[in-house]
Coordinates of C-alpha atoms in Angstrom, one line a residue:
X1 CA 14.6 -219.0 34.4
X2 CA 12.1 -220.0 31.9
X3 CA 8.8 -221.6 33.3
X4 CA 9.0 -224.7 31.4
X5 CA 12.2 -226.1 33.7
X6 CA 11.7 -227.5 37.2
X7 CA 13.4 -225.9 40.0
X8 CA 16.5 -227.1 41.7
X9 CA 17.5 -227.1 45.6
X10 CA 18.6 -224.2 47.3
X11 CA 22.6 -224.1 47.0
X12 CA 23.1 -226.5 44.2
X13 CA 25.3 -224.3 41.4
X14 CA 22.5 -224.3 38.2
X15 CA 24.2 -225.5 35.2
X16 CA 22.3 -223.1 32.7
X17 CA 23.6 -220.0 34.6
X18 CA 27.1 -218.3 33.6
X19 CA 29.3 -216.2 35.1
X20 CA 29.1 -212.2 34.1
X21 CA 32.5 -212.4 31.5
X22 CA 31.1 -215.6 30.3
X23 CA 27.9 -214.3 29.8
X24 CA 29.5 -211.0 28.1
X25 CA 31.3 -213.3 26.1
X26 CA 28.7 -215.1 24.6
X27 CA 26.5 -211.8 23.9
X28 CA 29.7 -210.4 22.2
X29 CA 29.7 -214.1 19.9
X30 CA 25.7 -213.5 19.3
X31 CA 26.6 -210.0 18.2
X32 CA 29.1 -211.3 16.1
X33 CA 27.4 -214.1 14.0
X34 CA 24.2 -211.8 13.8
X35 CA 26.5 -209.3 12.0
X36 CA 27.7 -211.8 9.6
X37 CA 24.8 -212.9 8.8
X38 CA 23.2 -209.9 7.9
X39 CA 26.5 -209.2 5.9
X40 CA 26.1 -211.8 3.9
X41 CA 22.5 -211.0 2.2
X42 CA 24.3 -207.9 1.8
X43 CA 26.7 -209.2 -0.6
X44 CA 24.0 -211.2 -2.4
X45 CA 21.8 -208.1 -3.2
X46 CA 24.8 -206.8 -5.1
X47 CA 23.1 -206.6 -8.8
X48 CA 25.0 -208.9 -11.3
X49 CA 27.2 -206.9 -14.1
X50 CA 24.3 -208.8 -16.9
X51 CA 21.7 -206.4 -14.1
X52 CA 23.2 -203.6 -14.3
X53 CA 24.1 -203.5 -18.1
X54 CA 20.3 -204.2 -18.6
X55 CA 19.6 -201.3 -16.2
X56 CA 21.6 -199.3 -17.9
X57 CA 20.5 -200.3 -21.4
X58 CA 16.9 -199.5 -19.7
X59 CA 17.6 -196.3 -18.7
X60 CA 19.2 -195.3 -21.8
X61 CA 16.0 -196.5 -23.8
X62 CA 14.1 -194.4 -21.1
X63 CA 16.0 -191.2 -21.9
X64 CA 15.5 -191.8 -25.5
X65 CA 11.2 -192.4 -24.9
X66 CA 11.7 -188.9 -22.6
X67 CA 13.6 -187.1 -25.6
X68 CA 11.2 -187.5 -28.0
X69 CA 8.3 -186.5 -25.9
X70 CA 10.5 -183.5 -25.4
X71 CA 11.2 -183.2 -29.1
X72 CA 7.6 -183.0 -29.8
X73 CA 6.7 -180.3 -26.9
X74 CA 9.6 -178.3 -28.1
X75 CA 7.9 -178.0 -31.8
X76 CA 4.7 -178.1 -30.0
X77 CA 6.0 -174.7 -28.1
X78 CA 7.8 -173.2 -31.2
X79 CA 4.3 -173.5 -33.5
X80 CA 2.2 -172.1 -30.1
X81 CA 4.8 -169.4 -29.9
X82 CA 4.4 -168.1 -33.8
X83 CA 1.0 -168.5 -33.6
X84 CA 0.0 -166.5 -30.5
X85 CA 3.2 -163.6 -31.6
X86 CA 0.7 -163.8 -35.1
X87 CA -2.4 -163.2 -33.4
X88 CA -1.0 -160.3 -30.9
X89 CA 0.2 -158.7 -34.0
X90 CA -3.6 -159.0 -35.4
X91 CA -5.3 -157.5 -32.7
X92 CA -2.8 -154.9 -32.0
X93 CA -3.9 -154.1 -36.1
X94 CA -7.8 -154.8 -35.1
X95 CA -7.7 -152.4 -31.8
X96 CA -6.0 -149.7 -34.0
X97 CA -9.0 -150.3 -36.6
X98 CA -11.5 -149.8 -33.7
X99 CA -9.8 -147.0 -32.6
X100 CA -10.0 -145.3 -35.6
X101 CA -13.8 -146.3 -36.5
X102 CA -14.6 -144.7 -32.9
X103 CA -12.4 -141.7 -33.6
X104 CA -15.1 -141.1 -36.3
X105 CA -18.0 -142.0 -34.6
X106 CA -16.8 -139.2 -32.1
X107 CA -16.2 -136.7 -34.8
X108 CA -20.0 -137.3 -35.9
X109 CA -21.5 -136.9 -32.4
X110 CA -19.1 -133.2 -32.4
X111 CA -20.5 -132.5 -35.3
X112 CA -24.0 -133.1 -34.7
X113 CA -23.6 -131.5 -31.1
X114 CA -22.5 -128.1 -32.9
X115 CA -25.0 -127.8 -35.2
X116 CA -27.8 -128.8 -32.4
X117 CA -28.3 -131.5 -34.1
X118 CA -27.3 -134.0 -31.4
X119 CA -29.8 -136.6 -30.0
X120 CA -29.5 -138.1 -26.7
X121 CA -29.5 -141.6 -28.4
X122 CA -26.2 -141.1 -29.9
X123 CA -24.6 -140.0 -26.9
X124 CA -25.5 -142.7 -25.0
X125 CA -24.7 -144.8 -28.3
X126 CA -21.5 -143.9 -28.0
X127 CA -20.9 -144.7 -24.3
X128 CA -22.5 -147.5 -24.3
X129 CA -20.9 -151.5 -23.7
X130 CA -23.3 -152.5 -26.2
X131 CA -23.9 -150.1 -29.0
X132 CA -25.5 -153.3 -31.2
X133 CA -28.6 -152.6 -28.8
X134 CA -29.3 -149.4 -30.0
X135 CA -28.7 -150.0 -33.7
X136 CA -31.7 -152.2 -33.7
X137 CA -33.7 -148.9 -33.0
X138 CA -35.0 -147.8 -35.7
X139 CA -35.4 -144.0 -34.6
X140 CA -31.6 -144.0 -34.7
X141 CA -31.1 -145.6 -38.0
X142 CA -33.7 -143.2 -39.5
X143 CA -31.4 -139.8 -37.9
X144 CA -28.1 -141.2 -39.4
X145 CA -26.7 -140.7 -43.1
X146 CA -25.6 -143.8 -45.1
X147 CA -21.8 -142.5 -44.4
X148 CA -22.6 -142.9 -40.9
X149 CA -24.6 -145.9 -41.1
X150 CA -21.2 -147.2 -42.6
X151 CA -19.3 -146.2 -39.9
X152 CA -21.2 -147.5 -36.8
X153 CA -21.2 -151.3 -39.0
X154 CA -17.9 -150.6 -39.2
X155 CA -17.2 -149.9 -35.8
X156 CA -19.3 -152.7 -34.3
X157 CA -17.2 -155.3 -36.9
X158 CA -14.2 -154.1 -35.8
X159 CA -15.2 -154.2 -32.1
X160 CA -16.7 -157.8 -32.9
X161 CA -13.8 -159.3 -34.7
X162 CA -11.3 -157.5 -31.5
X163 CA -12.7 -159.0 -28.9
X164 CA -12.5 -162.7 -30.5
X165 CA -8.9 -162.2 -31.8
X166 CA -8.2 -161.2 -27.9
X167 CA -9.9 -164.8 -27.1
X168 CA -7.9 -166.5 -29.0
X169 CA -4.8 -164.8 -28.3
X170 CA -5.5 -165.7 -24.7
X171 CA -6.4 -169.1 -24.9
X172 CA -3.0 -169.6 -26.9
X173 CA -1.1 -168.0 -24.3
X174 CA -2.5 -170.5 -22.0
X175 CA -1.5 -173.4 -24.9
X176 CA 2.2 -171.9 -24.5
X177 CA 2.3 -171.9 -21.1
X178 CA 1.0 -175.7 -20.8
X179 CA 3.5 -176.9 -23.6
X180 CA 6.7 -175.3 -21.9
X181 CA 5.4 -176.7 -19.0
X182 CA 5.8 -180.1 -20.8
X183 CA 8.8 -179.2 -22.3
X184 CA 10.4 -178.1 -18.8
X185 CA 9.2 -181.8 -17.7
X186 CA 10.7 -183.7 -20.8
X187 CA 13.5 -182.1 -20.3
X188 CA 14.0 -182.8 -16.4
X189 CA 13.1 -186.6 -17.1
X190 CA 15.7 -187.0 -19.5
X191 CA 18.4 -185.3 -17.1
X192 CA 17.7 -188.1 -14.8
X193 CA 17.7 -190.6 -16.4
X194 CA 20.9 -190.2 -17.3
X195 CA 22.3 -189.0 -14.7
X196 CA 21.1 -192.7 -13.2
X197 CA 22.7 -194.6 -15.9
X198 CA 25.9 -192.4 -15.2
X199 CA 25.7 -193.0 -11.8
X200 CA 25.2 -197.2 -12.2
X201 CA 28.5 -197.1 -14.8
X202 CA 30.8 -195.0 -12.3
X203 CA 30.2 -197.5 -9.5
X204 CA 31.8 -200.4 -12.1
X205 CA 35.1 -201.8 -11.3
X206 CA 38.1 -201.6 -13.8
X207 CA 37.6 -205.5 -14.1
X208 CA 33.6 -205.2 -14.5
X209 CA 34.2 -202.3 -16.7
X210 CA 36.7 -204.7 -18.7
X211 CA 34.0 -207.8 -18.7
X212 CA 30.8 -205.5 -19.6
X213 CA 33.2 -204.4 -22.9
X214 CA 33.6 -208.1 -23.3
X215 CA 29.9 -208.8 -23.1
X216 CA 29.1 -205.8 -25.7
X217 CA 31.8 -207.2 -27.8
X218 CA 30.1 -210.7 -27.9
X219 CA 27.2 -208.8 -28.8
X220 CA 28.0 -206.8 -31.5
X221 CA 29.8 -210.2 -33.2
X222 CA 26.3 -211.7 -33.1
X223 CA 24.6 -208.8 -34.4
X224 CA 27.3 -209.0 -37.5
X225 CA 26.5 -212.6 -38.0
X226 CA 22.8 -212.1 -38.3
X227 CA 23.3 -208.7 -40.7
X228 CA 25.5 -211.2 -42.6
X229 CA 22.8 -213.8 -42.8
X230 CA 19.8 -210.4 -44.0
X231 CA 22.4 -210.1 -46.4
X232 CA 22.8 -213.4 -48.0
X233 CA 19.0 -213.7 -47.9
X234 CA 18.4 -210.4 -49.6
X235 CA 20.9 -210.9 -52.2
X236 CA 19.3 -214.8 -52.9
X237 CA 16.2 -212.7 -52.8
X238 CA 17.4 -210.2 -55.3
X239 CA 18.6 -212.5 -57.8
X240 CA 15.8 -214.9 -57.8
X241 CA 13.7 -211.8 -58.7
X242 CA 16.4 -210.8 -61.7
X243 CA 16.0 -214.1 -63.1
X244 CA 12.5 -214.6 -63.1
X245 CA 12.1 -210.7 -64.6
X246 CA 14.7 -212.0 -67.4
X247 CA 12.6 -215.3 -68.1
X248 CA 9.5 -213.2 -68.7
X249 CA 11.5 -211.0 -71.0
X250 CA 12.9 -213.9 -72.5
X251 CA 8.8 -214.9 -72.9
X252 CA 7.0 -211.8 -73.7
X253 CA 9.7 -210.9 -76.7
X254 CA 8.6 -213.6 -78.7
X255 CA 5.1 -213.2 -77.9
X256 CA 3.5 -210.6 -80.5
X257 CA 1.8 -207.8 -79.0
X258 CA 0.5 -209.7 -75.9
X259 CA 4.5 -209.1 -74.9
X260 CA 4.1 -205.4 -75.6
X261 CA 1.5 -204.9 -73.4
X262 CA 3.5 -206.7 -70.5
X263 CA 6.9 -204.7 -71.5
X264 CA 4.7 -202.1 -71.1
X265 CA 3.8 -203.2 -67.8
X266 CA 7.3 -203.8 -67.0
X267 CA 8.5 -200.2 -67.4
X268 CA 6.0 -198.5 -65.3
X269 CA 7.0 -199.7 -62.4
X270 CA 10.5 -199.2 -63.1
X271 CA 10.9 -195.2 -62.3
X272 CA 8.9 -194.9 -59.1
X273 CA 12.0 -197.4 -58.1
X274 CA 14.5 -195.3 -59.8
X275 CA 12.9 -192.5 -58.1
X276 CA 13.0 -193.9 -54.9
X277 CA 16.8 -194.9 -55.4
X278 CA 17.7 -191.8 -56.2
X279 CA 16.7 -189.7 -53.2
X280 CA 18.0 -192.8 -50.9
X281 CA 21.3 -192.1 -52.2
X282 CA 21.7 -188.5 -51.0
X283 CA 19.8 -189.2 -47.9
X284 CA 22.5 -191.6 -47.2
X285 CA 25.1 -189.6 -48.4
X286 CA 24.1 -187.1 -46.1
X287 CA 24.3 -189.6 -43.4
X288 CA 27.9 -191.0 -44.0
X289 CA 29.0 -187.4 -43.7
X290 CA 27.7 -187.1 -40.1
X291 CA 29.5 -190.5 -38.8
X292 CA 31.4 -189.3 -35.9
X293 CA 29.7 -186.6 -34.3
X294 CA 28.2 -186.8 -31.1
X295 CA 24.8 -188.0 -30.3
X296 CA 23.3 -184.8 -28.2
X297 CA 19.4 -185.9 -27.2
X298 CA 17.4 -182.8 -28.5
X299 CA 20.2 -182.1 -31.2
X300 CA 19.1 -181.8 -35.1
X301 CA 22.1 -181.1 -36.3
X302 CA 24.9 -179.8 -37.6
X303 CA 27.3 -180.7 -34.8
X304 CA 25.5 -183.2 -33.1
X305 CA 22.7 -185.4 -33.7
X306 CA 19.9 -187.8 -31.9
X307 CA 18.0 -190.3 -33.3
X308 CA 15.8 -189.0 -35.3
X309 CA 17.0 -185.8 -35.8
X310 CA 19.2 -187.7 -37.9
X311 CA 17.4 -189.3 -40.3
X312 CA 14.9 -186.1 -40.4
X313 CA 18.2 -184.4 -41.7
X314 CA 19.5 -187.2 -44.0
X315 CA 16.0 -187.3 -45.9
X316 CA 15.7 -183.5 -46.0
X317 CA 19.0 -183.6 -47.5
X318 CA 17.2 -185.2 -50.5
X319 CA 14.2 -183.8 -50.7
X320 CA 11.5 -185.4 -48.0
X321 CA 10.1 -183.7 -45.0
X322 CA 9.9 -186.0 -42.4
X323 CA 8.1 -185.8 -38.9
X324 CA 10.6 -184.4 -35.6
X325 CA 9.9 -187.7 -33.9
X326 CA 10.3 -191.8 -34.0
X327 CA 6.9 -192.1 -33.2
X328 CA 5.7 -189.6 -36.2
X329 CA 8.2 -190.7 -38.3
X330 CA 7.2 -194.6 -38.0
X331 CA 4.1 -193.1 -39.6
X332 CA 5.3 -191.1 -42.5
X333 CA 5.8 -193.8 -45.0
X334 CA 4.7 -197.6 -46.5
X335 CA 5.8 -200.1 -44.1
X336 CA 7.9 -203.1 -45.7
X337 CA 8.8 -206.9 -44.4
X338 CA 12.4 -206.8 -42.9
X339 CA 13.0 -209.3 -45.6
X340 CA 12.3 -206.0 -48.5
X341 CA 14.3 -203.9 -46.5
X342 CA 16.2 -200.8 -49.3
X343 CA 19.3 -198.7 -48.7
X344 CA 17.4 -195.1 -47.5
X345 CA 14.5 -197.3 -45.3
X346 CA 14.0 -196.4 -41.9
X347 CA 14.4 -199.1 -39.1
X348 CA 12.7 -198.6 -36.1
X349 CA 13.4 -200.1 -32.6
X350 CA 11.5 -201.9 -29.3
X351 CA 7.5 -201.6 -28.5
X352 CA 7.5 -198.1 -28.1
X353 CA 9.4 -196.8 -31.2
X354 CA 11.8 -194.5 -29.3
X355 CA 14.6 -195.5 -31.4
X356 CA 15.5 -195.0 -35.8
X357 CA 18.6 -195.9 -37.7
X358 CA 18.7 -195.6 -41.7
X359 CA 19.2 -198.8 -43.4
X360 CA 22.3 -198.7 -45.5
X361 CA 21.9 -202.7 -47.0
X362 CA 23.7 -205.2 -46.1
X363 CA 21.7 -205.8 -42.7
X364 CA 23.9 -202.7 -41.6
X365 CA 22.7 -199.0 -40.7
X366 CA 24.1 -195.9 -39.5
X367 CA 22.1 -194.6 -36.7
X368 CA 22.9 -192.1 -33.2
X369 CA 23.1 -194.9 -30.5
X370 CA 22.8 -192.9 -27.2
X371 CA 24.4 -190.8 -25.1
X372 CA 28.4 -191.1 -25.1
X373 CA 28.5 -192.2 -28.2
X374 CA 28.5 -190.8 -32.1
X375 CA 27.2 -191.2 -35.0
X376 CA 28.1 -194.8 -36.7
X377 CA 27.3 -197.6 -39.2
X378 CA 26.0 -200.7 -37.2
X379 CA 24.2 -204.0 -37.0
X380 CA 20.5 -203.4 -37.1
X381 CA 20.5 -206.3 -34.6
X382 CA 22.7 -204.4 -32.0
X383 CA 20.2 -204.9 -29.4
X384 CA 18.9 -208.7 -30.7
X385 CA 16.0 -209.5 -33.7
X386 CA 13.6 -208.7 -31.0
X387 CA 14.0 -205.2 -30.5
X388 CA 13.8 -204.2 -33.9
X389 CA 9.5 -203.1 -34.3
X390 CA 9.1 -202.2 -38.0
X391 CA 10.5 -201.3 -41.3
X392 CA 9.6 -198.1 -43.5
X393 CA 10.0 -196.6 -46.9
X394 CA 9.2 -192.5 -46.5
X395 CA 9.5 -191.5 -50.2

């Protein structure tokens, strides 16, 4: 009985108090509600399908960041590798030097041993850790020939040069072993990541399956509309600038030598353009021929492709060296407005560059989305105006 309540006479039947099944009964209702009312927070944490396509789209971005970190340890790794393989091979050259340089330092100390000749200088000259500390003496200098002289500057040199090549080679090693460690990492992070966004997709319901397509669909209607608008700019663009280039031919024709100089003018701009057109074209002739392989994070091609393993391929194709990654790539060229954009121009995506289509006009690209899907021409607002970070002419 709680404190609070005033006691009743002995023998009067107390309201408040319940007989043991009614009393059962009412701990079994308790239990009951308390169950459905944790149930229902239950329901309400349930992510919405707009939450979990984000999470998804997040995690895929993710994967993409992780894949070019592990694109750049991998060519990190494969330059470490060729260098250290280079230097073994050096010093495996230098200690066969040295061996030889001491194989006639010995056949001096024989010969001077013979002919009793031999000093106890040179012996201990040729056992020595340091030998440099007893060339400084110049009792020994004086005893030698200028053939042997030779040899023991030889010897040190090679012994000198040895022991740093062995330094380096050592210190490389320890470079490989650091960048497979980050490769190993890179490559782990990846793996989850998409085995998460897998995982988040699986657990979709054929009718949230069905209204997520519906929600991409929307999507990709609005990223046509705004291409279509880029496109209707640019060309306005483009023939505002013809016109005006034909009025000042129209001017500079009748204007005596004055209009020489600005024909002049004209033309020298005219073949670093035509230059410029020219390699876009095979770089995206190279690219139209990839359109339906697979995107394969890592992949450079020929069967499968990432990002920018992609467009690294496409402007090989024609000529240009590009950079493994997006955020080396962004890098290797003149950045132009969106508004400038050329066929051959490389668009790059979100804050932290992790993704690169190749502008094809049009406010259309062909890129390598993401896992699961292949290679393919597409809005360059497929993931909204915001998302796309800069524009950039490499050649």
């Amino acid at each position: 009985m709680a404190s609070h309540r005033k006691s009743r006479p002995t023998g009067t039947r107390v309201a408040g108090i319940r007989t043991p099944a009614l009393a059962t009964a009412a701990l079994t209702s308790v239990a009951l509600l308390s169950q459905s009312a944790n149930a229902a927070p239950a329901a309400d944490d349930k992510p919405s399908l707009e939450e979990v396509e984000k999470k998804v789209d997040d995690l895929y971005r993710q994967a993409e960041s992780a894949t070019d970190k592990y694109n750049a340890a991998k060519e990190k790794t494969a330059k470490q590798r060729k260098r250290v393989d280079t230097l073994l091979d050096d010093v495996a050259q230098r200690t066969q030097k040295l061996n030889e340089a001491r194989e006639e330092l010995g056949s001096f100390a024989s010969a001077q041993y013979r002919t009793g000749a031999a000093a106890p200088d040179t012996a201990t000259f040729l056992l020595a850790d340091t030998p440099q500390d007893y060339f400084d003496q110049t009792q020994l200098m004086d005893r030698m020939t200028g053939r042997q002289k030779v040899a023991v500057d030889d010897y040190v040199t090679q012994q000198s040069e040895t022991m740093k090549k062995r330094q380096e080679a050592t210190e490389s090693l320890e470079t490989l072993t650091e960048s497979q460690g980050d490769l190993k990492t890179a490559k782990a992070t990846v793996q989850r990541k998409l085995a998460d966004a897998r995982e988040l997709m699986s657990k979709l319901t054929a009718e949230e399956k069905a209204r997520l397509a519906a929600i991409e669909k929307e999507k990709r209607e609005e990223a046509a509309r705004k291409a279509d608008e880029l496109a209707r700019q640019q060309a306005a663009r483009q023939q505002a600038q013809e016109e005006a280039a034909r009025q000042q031919d129209s001017g500079t024709a009748s204007s005596g030598s004055t209009g020489s100089t600005g024909s002049g003018s004209s033309s020298s701009t005219a073949p670093a353009d035509s230059s410029y057109a020219t390699k876009a074209d095979k770089a995206l002739a190279f690219a139209r021929a990839q359109i339906g392989k697979p995107y394969v994070w890592g992949a450079v091609g020929p069967g499968s492709y990432d990002c920018s393993g992609l467009t690294q391929a496409a402007w090989k194709a024609a000529g240009v060296t590009l950079p493994r990654t997006t955020y080396d790539q962004v890098n290797a060229g003149t950045t132009v407005p969106l508004s400038q954009a050329q066929p051959g121009d490389l668009v790059f995506f979100y804050d932290d560059v992790t993704h690169v289509g190749i502008y094809i006009g049009n406010g259309m690209m062909i890129h390598a989305p993401k896992p699961g899907t292949y290679v393919r021409e597409e809005s360059i607002y497929y993931d909204g105006e915001s998302a796309i970070h800069s524009v950039v002419r490499p050649a």
